[in-house]
Coordinates of C-alpha atoms in Angstrom, one line a residue:
Chain A
M1 CA -35.6 -5.4 14.4
K2 CA -32.8 -6.1 11.9
I3 CA -32.4 -9.7 10.8
K4 CA -30.0 -11.5 8.6
I5 CA -31.4 -14.2 6.3
S6 CA -28.8 -16.6 4.8
I7 CA -29.9 -18.9 1.9
P8 CA -27.6 -21.9 1.4
T9 CA -26.6 -23.0 -2.1
E10 CA -29.0 -25.9 -2.4
R11 CA -32.0 -23.6 -1.8
I12 CA -30.9 -20.7 -3.9
H13 CA -33.2 -21.6 -6.8
N14 CA -36.4 -21.6 -4.6
P15 CA -38.4 -18.4 -4.1
I16 CA -38.0 -18.7 -0.4
I17 CA -38.5 -15.0 0.5
S18 CA -41.6 -14.6 -1.6
E19 CA -43.2 -17.8 -0.4
S20 CA -42.5 -16.8 3.3
I21 CA -44.0 -13.4 2.8
I22 CA -47.1 -14.7 1.0
E23 CA -47.6 -17.5 3.6
T24 CA -47.3 -15.2 6.6
G25 CA -48.5 -11.9 5.2
I26 CA -45.6 -10.3 7.1
L27 CA -43.8 -7.5 5.3
L28 CA -40.0 -7.5 5.2
N29 CA -38.2 -4.3 4.5
I30 CA -35.1 -5.6 2.6
M31 CA -32.1 -3.3 3.1
V32 CA -29.2 -5.3 1.7
A33 CA -29.4 -8.2 -0.6
N34 CA -26.4 -10.1 -2.0
I35 CA -27.6 -13.1 -4.0
D36 CA -25.8 -15.0 -6.7
S37 CA -25.9 -18.5 -8.1
T38 CA -24.1 -20.0 -5.0
Y39 CA -25.3 -18.1 -2.0
G40 CA -27.7 -15.5 -0.7
E41 CA -27.6 -13.1 2.2
L42 CA -30.2 -10.5 3.0
I43 CA -30.5 -7.9 5.7
A44 CA -34.1 -6.9 6.5
D45 CA -36.2 -5.1 9.0
V46 CA -39.2 -6.7 10.6
K47 CA -41.5 -5.9 13.4
D48 CA -40.4 -7.4 16.7
S49 CA -43.8 -9.0 17.2
R50 CA -43.8 -10.8 13.9
F51 CA -40.2 -12.1 14.1
D52 CA -41.0 -15.7 15.3
K53 CA -43.6 -16.3 12.6
I54 CA -41.4 -15.1 9.7
K55 CA -38.4 -17.0 11.1
N56 CA -40.4 -20.2 11.2
A57 CA -41.6 -19.7 7.6
L58 CA -38.1 -19.0 6.3
E59 CA -36.4 -21.7 8.2
S60 CA -38.9 -24.3 7.2
R61 CA -37.8 -23.6 3.6
G62 CA -34.1 -24.0 4.4
A63 CA -33.0 -20.4 5.2
I64 CA -31.0 -19.5 8.3
V65 CA -32.3 -16.5 10.2
A66 CA -30.3 -14.6 12.8
I67 CA -31.1 -11.4 14.8
L68 CA -28.6 -8.7 14.3
D69 CA -28.4 -7.7 18.0
R70 CA -24.7 -7.0 18.2
P71 CA -24.3 -3.7 16.4
I72 CA -21.1 -1.8 16.0
H73 CA -19.2 -0.9 19.2
R74 CA -17.1 2.2 19.4
D75 CA -14.1 2.4 21.7
E76 CA -14.4 5.9 23.0
E77 CA -10.7 6.0 24.2
E78 CA -9.4 5.2 20.7
C79 CA -11.9 7.3 18.8
V80 CA -10.7 10.8 18.0
E81 CA -14.1 11.8 16.6
C82 CA -12.8 12.7 13.1
G83 CA -15.9 11.4 11.4
A84 CA -14.1 9.2 8.8
C85 CA -16.9 6.6 9.4
I86 CA -19.7 9.0 8.5
S87 CA -19.6 8.8 4.7
V88 CA -19.0 5.1 4.3
C89 CA -21.9 3.9 6.4
P90 CA -24.9 2.9 4.1
M91 CA -27.3 3.2 7.1
K92 CA -26.3 6.7 8.4
V93 CA -25.4 5.3 11.8
Y94 CA -22.8 8.1 12.4
A95 CA -23.4 11.8 12.5
F96 CA -21.9 14.9 14.1
D97 CA -23.7 16.6 17.0
E98 CA -23.7 20.4 17.3
T99 CA -20.3 20.3 19.1
W100 CA -18.7 18.2 16.3
G101 CA -18.7 15.2 18.6
L102 CA -19.6 11.8 17.0
C103 CA -23.1 10.4 17.6
V104 CA -23.6 6.7 17.0
D105 CA -27.1 5.4 16.4
E106 CA -26.5 1.6 16.9
K107 CA -30.1 0.7 16.2
K108 CA -29.6 1.5 12.5
C109 CA -26.5 -0.8 12.2
I110 CA -26.7 -3.7 9.8
Q111 CA -23.2 -5.0 10.7
C112 CA -21.8 -4.6 7.2
G113 CA -18.3 -3.7 8.6
M114 CA -17.6 -0.8 6.1
C115 CA -16.8 1.6 8.9
I116 CA -14.4 -0.9 10.6
K117 CA -12.0 -0.8 7.6
M118 CA -12.4 3.0 7.3
C119 CA -11.6 3.9 10.9
P120 CA -7.9 5.0 11.0
H121 CA -7.8 4.5 14.8
G122 CA -9.1 0.9 15.0
A123 CA -11.9 2.2 17.3
L124 CA -14.8 0.3 15.8
K125 CA -15.5 -3.4 16.3
L126 CA -18.4 -5.8 15.8
G127 CA -19.9 -8.3 18.2
E128 CA -18.8 -6.9 21.6
Chain B
M1 CA -3.9 52.4 12.6
V2 CA -3.3 49.8 15.3
E3 CA 0.3 48.8 16.0
K4 CA 1.2 46.4 18.8
S5 CA 4.4 44.6 19.5
V6 CA 4.9 41.1 20.7
H7 CA 6.7 42.6 23.7
E8 CA 3.5 44.6 24.6
I9 CA 1.3 41.6 24.2
N10 CA 3.6 39.4 26.3
K11 CA 3.5 42.1 29.1
K12 CA -0.3 41.7 29.0
I13 CA 0.0 37.9 29.2
E14 CA 2.3 38.4 32.2
D15 CA -0.1 40.8 34.1
G16 CA -3.2 38.8 33.1
S17 CA -4.8 41.5 31.1
V18 CA -4.4 39.8 27.7
N19 CA -7.5 39.4 25.5
V20 CA -7.2 36.0 23.8
V21 CA -9.9 34.4 21.6
T22 CA -10.0 31.4 19.3
A23 CA -9.9 31.8 15.5
E24 CA -13.6 30.6 15.5
E25 CA -14.6 33.4 18.0
M26 CA -12.6 36.0 16.0
V27 CA -14.9 35.6 13.0
G28 CA -17.8 37.1 15.0
I29 CA -15.7 39.7 16.7
V30 CA -14.4 41.2 13.4
E31 CA -18.0 41.1 12.1
N32 CA -19.2 43.1 15.2
L33 CA -16.3 45.5 15.8
G34 CA -14.8 45.7 12.3
V35 CA -11.2 45.0 11.6
E36 CA -9.8 48.1 13.4
G37 CA -11.9 47.6 16.5
A38 CA -11.0 43.9 16.6
A39 CA -7.3 44.7 16.2
R40 CA -7.6 47.1 19.2
E41 CA -9.6 44.7 21.3
V42 CA -8.0 41.3 20.7
D43 CA -4.3 40.6 21.5
V44 CA -4.0 36.9 20.5
V45 CA -6.0 34.5 18.3
T46 CA -5.4 30.8 18.8
T47 CA -5.7 28.2 16.1
G48 CA -5.7 24.4 16.1
T49 CA -5.6 21.4 14.0
F50 CA -5.7 17.6 14.6
G51 CA -5.1 15.3 11.8
A52 CA -3.0 12.7 10.0
M53 CA 0.5 14.0 9.5
C54 CA 2.5 11.1 7.9
S55 CA 5.7 13.1 7.6
S56 CA 6.5 13.0 11.3
G57 CA 9.1 11.1 13.2
L58 CA 11.1 10.8 16.4
M59 CA 14.8 11.7 16.7
L60 CA 16.1 9.8 19.7
N61 CA 19.3 9.0 21.6
L62 CA 19.6 5.6 23.4
G63 CA 22.8 6.3 25.4
H64 CA 25.9 4.1 25.1
S65 CA 25.8 0.4 25.8
E66 CA 28.6 -1.6 27.4
P67 CA 30.6 -2.7 25.4
P68 CA 29.6 0.2 23.1
I69 CA 28.0 -0.3 19.7
K70 CA 27.9 2.0 16.6
I71 CA 24.4 1.1 15.5
Q72 CA 24.1 0.3 11.8
K73 CA 20.6 -1.0 11.7
V74 CA 18.0 -0.6 14.5
W75 CA 14.4 -1.8 15.1
F76 CA 11.9 -0.6 17.8
N77 CA 9.2 -3.3 18.3
N78 CA 10.3 -4.6 14.8
V79 CA 9.8 -1.2 13.2
E80 CA 13.1 -0.1 11.5
A81 CA 14.5 3.3 12.2
Y82 CA 17.2 5.2 10.4
S83 CA 20.6 5.0 12.2
G84 CA 23.0 6.3 9.7
L85 CA 24.1 8.8 12.3
A86 CA 26.6 8.7 15.1
A87 CA 26.6 5.6 17.3
V88 CA 23.3 5.6 19.2
D89 CA 21.1 8.2 17.5
A90 CA 18.2 7.1 15.4
Y91 CA 15.3 8.6 13.5
L92 CA 12.0 6.7 13.7
G93 CA 9.6 7.7 10.9
A94 CA 5.8 7.5 11.7
A95 CA 5.0 5.9 8.4
Q96 CA 7.6 3.1 8.7
I97 CA 5.7 -0.2 9.1
S98 CA 6.5 -3.2 11.2
D99 CA 8.6 -6.0 9.7
T100 CA 6.3 -8.6 11.4
R101 CA 2.9 -6.9 11.8
G102 CA 2.8 -4.9 8.5
I103 CA 0.6 -1.8 8.3
Q104 CA -1.2 -2.6 11.6
Y105 CA 1.7 -1.2 13.5
G106 CA 4.3 1.3 12.6
G107 CA 6.6 4.0 13.7
A108 CA 3.6 6.1 14.8
H109 CA 2.5 3.3 17.1
V110 CA 6.0 3.0 18.7
I111 CA 5.9 6.8 19.3
E112 CA 2.5 6.6 20.9
D113 CA 3.5 3.5 23.0
L114 CA 6.6 5.4 24.2
L115 CA 4.5 8.4 25.2
R116 CA 2.1 6.1 27.1
G117 CA 5.1 4.7 29.1
K118 CA 5.1 1.3 27.5
E119 CA 8.2 -0.9 27.2
I120 CA 9.7 -1.0 23.7
D121 CA 12.0 -3.8 22.4
V122 CA 15.1 -2.6 20.8
H123 CA 17.2 -4.7 18.4
A124 CA 20.3 -3.3 16.8
T125 CA 23.1 -4.7 14.6
S126 CA 26.5 -3.4 13.6
Y127 CA 29.7 -4.4 11.9
G128 CA 31.9 -3.7 14.9
T129 CA 34.9 -1.4 15.1
D130 CA 37.9 -1.0 17.4
C131 CA 36.1 1.8 19.2
Y132 CA 32.6 0.2 19.1
P133 CA 33.3 -3.5 19.3
R134 CA 29.7 -4.7 19.9
K135 CA 27.9 -6.3 16.9
V136 CA 24.4 -7.1 18.2
L137 CA 22.3 -5.5 20.9
D138 CA 18.9 -6.4 22.4
T139 CA 17.3 -4.4 25.1
T140 CA 14.0 -3.0 26.3
I141 CA 13.5 0.7 27.0
T142 CA 10.8 3.2 28.0
L143 CA 10.6 6.9 27.1
N144 CA 12.4 7.8 30.4
D145 CA 15.4 5.7 29.4
L146 CA 16.1 7.8 26.4
N147 CA 18.5 10.8 26.6
E148 CA 16.5 12.8 24.0
A149 CA 13.2 12.0 22.4
V150 CA 12.4 14.9 20.1
L151 CA 9.6 14.9 17.5
L152 CA 11.2 16.3 14.3
N153 CA 8.3 16.5 11.8
P154 CA 9.4 17.6 8.3
R155 CA 5.9 18.3 7.0
N156 CA 3.0 19.2 9.3
A157 CA 0.0 21.5 9.5
Y158 CA -0.9 21.8 5.9
Q159 CA -2.6 25.1 5.3
K160 CA -5.4 23.2 3.5
Y161 CA -5.7 19.9 1.6
A162 CA -7.4 18.7 -1.5
A163 CA -10.4 16.5 -0.9
A164 CA -10.7 13.0 -2.4
T165 CA -13.3 11.1 -4.4
N166 CA -13.4 8.0 -6.7
S167 CA -15.0 7.7 -10.1
S168 CA -14.0 4.1 -10.6
K169 CA -16.1 1.0 -10.1
R170 CA -14.2 -0.4 -7.2
I171 CA -13.4 0.7 -3.6
L172 CA -10.0 2.5 -3.3
N173 CA -8.0 2.3 -0.1
T174 CA -5.9 5.4 0.1
Y175 CA -4.3 7.7 2.6
M176 CA -7.5 9.7 2.3
G177 CA -9.4 6.6 3.6
E178 CA -11.8 4.3 1.9
L179 CA -13.2 5.9 -1.3
L180 CA -16.4 4.3 -2.4
P181 CA -17.1 3.6 -6.1
N182 CA -19.0 5.8 -8.5
F183 CA -18.4 9.0 -6.4
G184 CA -19.8 7.2 -3.4
N185 CA -18.2 9.6 -0.9
V186 CA -15.7 12.5 -0.5
T187 CA -13.1 12.6 2.2
Y188 CA -11.2 15.7 3.4
S189 CA -8.7 16.9 5.9
G190 CA -8.0 20.2 7.6
A191 CA -9.6 22.4 10.3
G192 CA -10.9 25.2 8.0
V193 CA -11.7 28.2 10.1
L194 CA -9.2 27.0 12.8
S195 CA -6.4 26.0 10.4
P196 CA -3.2 27.7 11.6
L197 CA -1.7 28.8 8.3
S198 CA -5.0 29.8 6.8
N199 CA -5.3 32.3 9.6
D200 CA -2.0 34.0 8.8
P201 CA -1.6 33.2 5.0
S202 CA 1.2 35.7 4.5
Y203 CA 3.2 34.0 7.3
E204 CA 3.7 37.3 9.2
T205 CA 3.8 35.8 12.7
I206 CA 4.2 32.1 11.8
G207 CA 7.8 31.4 10.8
M208 CA 11.1 30.0 11.9
G209 CA 11.3 30.1 15.7
T210 CA 7.6 30.6 16.5
R211 CA 6.6 28.9 19.7
I212 CA 3.6 26.7 19.3
F213 CA 1.4 24.0 20.9
M214 CA 2.6 20.7 19.7
G215 CA 1.2 17.4 21.0
G216 CA 0.2 19.0 24.3
A217 CA 3.6 20.5 24.9
Q218 CA 5.4 23.7 23.8
G219 CA 7.2 23.2 20.6
Y220 CA 8.7 25.3 17.8
I221 CA 8.5 25.9 14.2
I222 CA 11.9 25.3 12.6
G223 CA 11.1 26.4 9.1
N224 CA 8.8 25.8 6.2
G225 CA 7.8 22.2 5.8
T226 CA 8.9 20.0 2.9
Q227 CA 6.8 20.3 -0.2
H228 CA 5.8 23.8 1.0
S229 CA 3.7 25.3 -1.8
P230 CA 2.5 28.8 -0.6
S231 CA 1.5 30.0 -4.0
G232 CA -1.4 27.6 -4.2
G233 CA -2.3 28.1 -0.5
F234 CA -0.7 24.8 0.4
G235 CA 1.9 26.0 2.9
T236 CA 3.4 23.5 5.3
L237 CA 5.6 23.6 8.5
M238 CA 8.5 21.8 9.9
L239 CA 8.2 21.3 13.6
K240 CA 10.1 20.3 16.7
G241 CA 8.9 19.3 20.1
N242 CA 9.9 17.3 23.1
L243 CA 8.0 14.0 23.2
K244 CA 8.7 13.6 26.9
E245 CA 6.5 16.6 27.6
M246 CA 3.6 15.6 25.3
N247 CA 0.2 14.2 26.0
P248 CA -1.4 11.2 24.2
D249 CA -4.6 13.2 23.9
Y250 CA -2.9 15.2 21.2
L251 CA -0.7 12.5 19.6
R252 CA -2.3 9.4 18.2
A253 CA -1.0 6.6 16.0
A254 CA -3.3 5.5 13.1
S255 CA -3.4 3.0 10.3
F256 CA -5.3 3.5 7.0
T257 CA -6.4 0.2 5.5
G258 CA -4.5 -0.7 2.4
Y259 CA -2.2 2.3 2.9
G260 CA -0.2 2.3 6.1
T261 CA 0.5 4.0 9.3
T262 CA 0.5 7.7 10.2
L263 CA 0.6 9.9 13.2
Y264 CA -2.3 12.2 14.2
M265 CA -0.7 15.3 15.5
G266 CA -2.4 18.0 17.5
I267 CA -0.9 21.4 16.6
G268 CA -2.0 24.9 17.8
I269 CA -0.4 28.2 16.8
P270 CA -1.1 31.5 18.5
I271 CA -1.3 34.5 16.3
P272 CA -0.4 37.8 18.0
I273 CA -2.7 40.5 16.6
L274 CA -0.1 43.2 15.8
N275 CA -2.2 45.1 13.3
E276 CA -5.4 45.3 11.2
K277 CA -4.1 43.0 8.6
L278 CA -3.7 40.2 11.1
A279 CA -7.1 40.9 12.6
A280 CA -8.6 40.6 9.1
S281 CA -6.8 37.4 8.2
T282 CA -7.7 35.7 11.5
A283 CA -11.4 36.3 10.6
V284 CA -11.1 33.8 7.8
R285 CA -14.2 31.5 7.6
D286 CA -14.7 28.0 6.3
V287 CA -16.4 29.5 3.3
D288 CA -13.4 31.5 2.4
I289 CA -11.0 28.5 2.1
M290 CA -11.3 26.9 -1.3
T291 CA -9.9 23.5 -2.3
S292 CA -10.4 21.0 -5.0
V293 CA -12.0 17.6 -5.0
L294 CA -9.6 15.2 -6.8
D295 CA -10.4 11.9 -8.5
Y296 CA -8.2 9.2 -6.9
A297 CA -9.3 6.7 -9.5
V298 CA -6.5 8.1 -11.7
G299 CA -3.4 6.7 -10.2
S300 CA -1.2 9.5 -11.4
R301 CA 0.4 12.5 -9.8
D302 CA -2.0 14.8 -11.6
K303 CA -5.4 13.8 -10.6
P304 CA -8.3 15.3 -12.4
V305 CA -10.2 18.0 -10.5
I306 CA -13.8 17.0 -10.1
K307 CA -14.9 20.3 -8.6
Q308 CA -13.9 23.3 -6.5
V309 CA -15.4 23.4 -3.0
N310 CA -14.9 25.4 0.2
Y311 CA -14.5 24.0 3.7
A312 CA -18.1 25.0 4.6
D313 CA -19.3 22.8 1.7
L314 CA -17.1 19.9 3.0
R315 CA -18.2 20.3 6.6
S316 CA -21.9 20.5 5.7
G317 CA -22.0 16.7 5.3
S318 CA -22.4 16.5 1.6
V319 CA -21.3 18.0 -1.7
Q320 CA -22.9 17.8 -5.1
I321 CA -21.2 15.8 -7.8
D322 CA -23.1 15.3 -11.1
G323 CA -26.3 16.4 -9.5
K324 CA -26.0 13.8 -6.7
D325 CA -25.5 14.6 -3.0
V326 CA -22.3 12.8 -2.0
P327 CA -21.7 12.3 1.7
T328 CA -18.4 13.7 3.1
S329 CA -16.1 12.4 5.8
S330 CA -13.5 14.4 7.7
L331 CA -10.3 12.5 8.4
S332 CA -9.1 15.2 10.8
S333 CA -11.0 15.9 14.1
F334 CA -12.6 19.3 14.3
K335 CA -13.6 18.6 17.9
N336 CA -10.0 18.1 18.8
A337 CA -8.8 21.1 16.8
R338 CA -11.3 23.2 18.8
K339 CA -10.1 21.6 22.0
I340 CA -6.5 22.6 21.1
A341 CA -7.4 26.2 20.2
N342 CA -9.2 26.4 23.5
E343 CA -6.4 24.8 25.5
L344 CA -3.8 27.2 24.0
K345 CA -6.2 30.1 24.8
E346 CA -6.2 29.0 28.5
W347 CA -2.4 28.7 28.5
V348 CA -2.0 32.3 27.2
K349 CA -4.7 33.6 29.4
H350 CA -3.1 32.2 32.5
G351 CA 0.4 33.3 31.7
N352 CA 1.7 29.8 30.9
F353 CA 2.5 30.6 27.2
F354 CA 4.1 33.6 25.7
V355 CA 3.8 34.5 22.0
S356 CA 6.9 35.0 19.8
M357 CA 7.9 36.5 16.5
P358 CA 9.7 34.4 14.0
V359 CA 13.5 34.8 13.9
E360 CA 13.2 34.4 10.2
R361 CA 10.2 34.6 7.8
I362 CA 9.2 31.5 5.8
C363 CA 8.8 31.9 2.1
C364 CA 5.3 32.9 1.0
E365 CA 5.7 32.4 -2.7
G366 CA 6.5 29.5 -5.0
S367 CA 5.5 25.9 -5.4
A368 CA 7.0 22.5 -4.8
K369 CA 8.5 20.9 -7.9
S370 CA 7.6 17.4 -9.2
M371 CA 10.2 14.8 -9.3
K372 CA 12.8 14.9 -12.0
Q373 CA 12.7 11.5 -13.6
T374 CA 15.5 10.6 -16.0
Q375 CA 13.8 7.4 -17.1
A376 CA 10.7 8.5 -19.0
V377 CA 7.5 6.6 -18.0
P378 CA 5.9 5.2 -21.2
L379 CA 2.3 6.0 -21.6
V380 CA -0.4 3.8 -22.9
K381 CA -0.6 5.8 -26.1
D382 CA 3.1 5.2 -26.7
V383 CA 2.9 1.4 -26.8
M384 CA -0.7 0.6 -27.8
S385 CA -1.7 -0.7 -31.2
D386 CA -3.6 2.0 -33.0
F387 CA -4.7 -0.5 -35.5
I388 CA -7.9 -1.9 -34.1
V389 CA -10.6 -4.0 -35.7
T390 CA -14.1 -2.9 -34.7
I391 CA -17.4 -4.5 -35.3
K392 CA -20.9 -3.2 -34.9
K393 CA -22.9 -4.8 -32.1
N394 CA -25.8 -5.9 -34.5
Q395 CA -23.5 -7.8 -36.9
T396 CA -23.5 -11.6 -36.8
V397 CA -21.1 -14.0 -35.2
Q398 CA -19.9 -15.2 -38.7
D399 CA -19.0 -11.6 -39.6
A400 CA -17.0 -11.4 -36.4
A401 CA -15.2 -14.7 -37.1
K402 CA -14.4 -13.5 -40.6
K403 CA -12.9 -10.3 -39.3
I404 CA -10.7 -12.1 -36.8
W405 CA -9.6 -14.5 -39.5
E406 CA -8.8 -11.8 -42.1
N407 CA -7.0 -9.5 -39.7
S408 CA -5.4 -12.2 -37.6
F409 CA -6.4 -10.1 -34.6
N410 CA -7.6 -11.7 -31.4
H411 CA -9.8 -8.9 -30.0
L412 CA -12.6 -7.1 -31.7
A413 CA -13.9 -3.9 -30.2
V414 CA -17.7 -3.9 -30.4
I415 CA -19.1 -0.4 -31.1
S416 CA -22.5 1.1 -31.2
D417 CA -23.9 2.9 -34.3
T418 CA -22.4 6.2 -33.0
G419 CA -19.0 4.5 -32.5
E420 CA -19.0 4.2 -28.7
L421 CA -17.4 1.2 -27.2
V422 CA -20.0 -1.3 -25.9
G423 CA -18.1 -4.5 -25.5
I424 CA -15.3 -6.7 -26.6
L425 CA -15.3 -10.0 -28.5
T426 CA -12.4 -12.5 -28.6
A427 CA -11.7 -15.6 -30.6
W428 CA -12.5 -17.5 -27.4
D429 CA -16.0 -15.9 -27.2
I430 CA -16.6 -17.0 -30.7
S431 CA -15.5 -20.5 -30.1
K432 CA -17.8 -20.6 -27.1
A433 CA -20.7 -19.3 -29.2
V434 CA -20.0 -21.9 -31.9
A435 CA -19.7 -24.7 -29.3
E436 CA -23.1 -23.7 -27.9
N437 CA -24.5 -23.4 -31.4
R438 CA -25.5 -19.7 -30.9
F439 CA -25.2 -17.7 -34.1
D440 CA -27.2 -14.6 -33.2
S441 CA -25.8 -11.0 -33.1
V442 CA -22.4 -10.1 -31.7
E443 CA -24.2 -8.2 -28.9
S444 CA -25.5 -11.5 -27.4
V445 CA -22.1 -13.2 -27.2
M446 CA -19.7 -10.3 -26.5
T447 CA -18.3 -9.4 -23.1
K448 CA -20.2 -6.3 -22.0
K449 CA -18.2 -5.4 -18.8
V450 CA -15.1 -4.3 -20.7
L451 CA -12.0 -3.0 -19.0
T452 CA -10.6 0.1 -20.6
C453 CA -7.8 2.5 -20.2
A454 CA -7.0 6.1 -21.2
P455 CA -4.3 7.1 -23.7
N456 CA -2.4 9.2 -21.1
E457 CA -2.2 6.6 -18.3
P458 CA 1.2 5.2 -17.5
V459 CA 1.7 1.7 -18.9
D460 CA 2.6 0.4 -15.5
L461 CA -1.0 1.1 -14.3
A462 CA -2.5 -0.5 -17.4
A463 CA -0.3 -3.6 -16.9
R464 CA -1.3 -3.8 -13.3
R465 CA -5.0 -3.7 -14.3
L466 CA -4.5 -6.4 -16.9
D467 CA -2.9 -8.6 -14.3
R468 CA -5.5 -7.9 -11.6
Y469 CA -8.4 -8.8 -13.7
G470 CA -6.6 -11.6 -15.7
V471 CA -7.3 -10.2 -19.1
S472 CA -5.0 -10.0 -22.1
A473 CA -6.1 -6.8 -23.7
M474 CA -7.9 -3.5 -23.0
P475 CA -9.4 -1.1 -25.6
V476 CA -8.0 2.5 -25.2
I477 CA -10.8 5.0 -25.3
D478 CA -11.3 8.7 -25.0
A479 CA -13.8 10.6 -22.8
Q480 CA -16.5 10.0 -25.4
R481 CA -15.8 6.3 -25.4
Q482 CA -14.5 6.4 -28.9
V483 CA -12.0 3.6 -29.5
L484 CA -8.4 4.9 -30.1
G485 CA -6.5 1.7 -30.0
I486 CA -5.9 -1.4 -27.9
I487 CA -3.2 -2.3 -25.4
T488 CA -2.4 -6.0 -25.1
S489 CA 0.0 -8.0 -23.0
D490 CA 2.0 -8.4 -26.2
N491 CA 2.5 -4.6 -26.4
I492 CA 3.8 -4.6 -22.9
S493 CA 6.2 -7.6 -23.4
K494 CA 7.6 -5.8 -26.5
L495 CA 8.2 -2.7 -24.4
L496 CA 10.2 -4.7 -21.9
A497 CA 12.0 -6.7 -24.6
R498 CA 13.2 -3.3 -26.1
R499 CA 14.5 -2.2 -22.8
Y500 CA 16.8 -5.1 -22.0

């Protein structure tokens, strides 16, 4: 499953991610990482069965862990299936099928919101 | 030789014996039967396109109020329309944005809302005359309340369109959508194999008066579109159709982030196959239609061509730029273009649509001119200081301080041994280094992420960049990163001081 790990300012100088991985032995596949001197936010993939354990390890060190279970939602009435969203998605959520219809693979979505800004028809929304 | 007339084809449409195919199907038919065989076999080829057509708008008539008003200014759901016409006529442009909601809602949205039967608030003002005494009017209308509601679109159905990409380091929000930094994506528009004008590029059957599919209704071509540039293969059409007969499946409002509103129009044009030449031209494939990928990082009319591609490349999902596979996005819907070509095919097949010849041909040579500008736009090279003090990156901070002192110049361009720009150093950077007691090489104290500009950029763009990033100067460099000069806010204020 996809998870979001937020690291607040006061913990940014601690090697929270490394410590949690070493302690639990659970591998995190980090897909997006935005970290600077004030804040950190990572999107990672982890096996469903190991989620509780890594969550506890991260949260005991001050991080906030959330499951990304509300992927992008497409309003099929508004969508004209142009495919504008395809090239801006870093996770390849969107693709054309053989009839040039738009396929959406929500499981890959990391809720970055790039496609929402791109869609000329306002057909994409998060958290619905 | 195959010779057919529109009259003969329309007779076949009437008696149900017409053979009509889409432009996609025609490719295979010409491959199998040859041009002559296909010309004999096929009577009509239908095309289709569904994409953003900003140059569209609605000509409407409200009917007279009591007491009557000669409308001077008018708004529909707070979107202003042009009313410099007789009393209660107005023209609502698709790209006009709302006074209150900005680019979220515009003329295109009012047109779609009207078509969907929604109520629209009308506000109008006037100066009042003896014959039209009323000065202010507020009412609510629906499409049915209008006498006429005619889409009059000055430029639709581009034959093909240049694709867009972005070499800069920031996201660009354009009418070609969101362009990601460092050639992160390519966006394009157009139906390729189904594109109406690409299937009749000498405009033999597509011309003034040709009956077409427009927004789900029957409409007409009323001439070439504005900015019609047939010589480069960028023909355009001016269209007219009755909004009251249209269908929202084929007419959609849209808004591009950071750009504005536009109207997605569904257009289909039937091409009667009168001869072999038309059979051959309607067999055009994606791979035959070439276009350029332009760099939108250059905010100028003449954008650099990054590469030539064809529509098959664009529709494959990626194109190569600098050895990298760059993903493509279509802004027009091929699925809907195909739906339109098929719908039009059904209309013809069932005798609900007859083909027509143009009453007058549209011009198939020439190109649109650029704007005549009587006030020359100064370029960076016209106002920059070509005297620039440079320093090698491995020199010391003292050397740098000395250069600034001797030349009374605030910015030092830091260059590599081969003369390429690698950073910039200001008096402020040196003060900071001194305050921190750091006296190592220039390289360790300079600013490495340096904003630059090109000599042929308009000054306005350079000024905007200085302002956006809050810096006071930018080195001017050529394509090899050799320093040609520097442009400072001083140069720009002098330019303005000269003007006034």
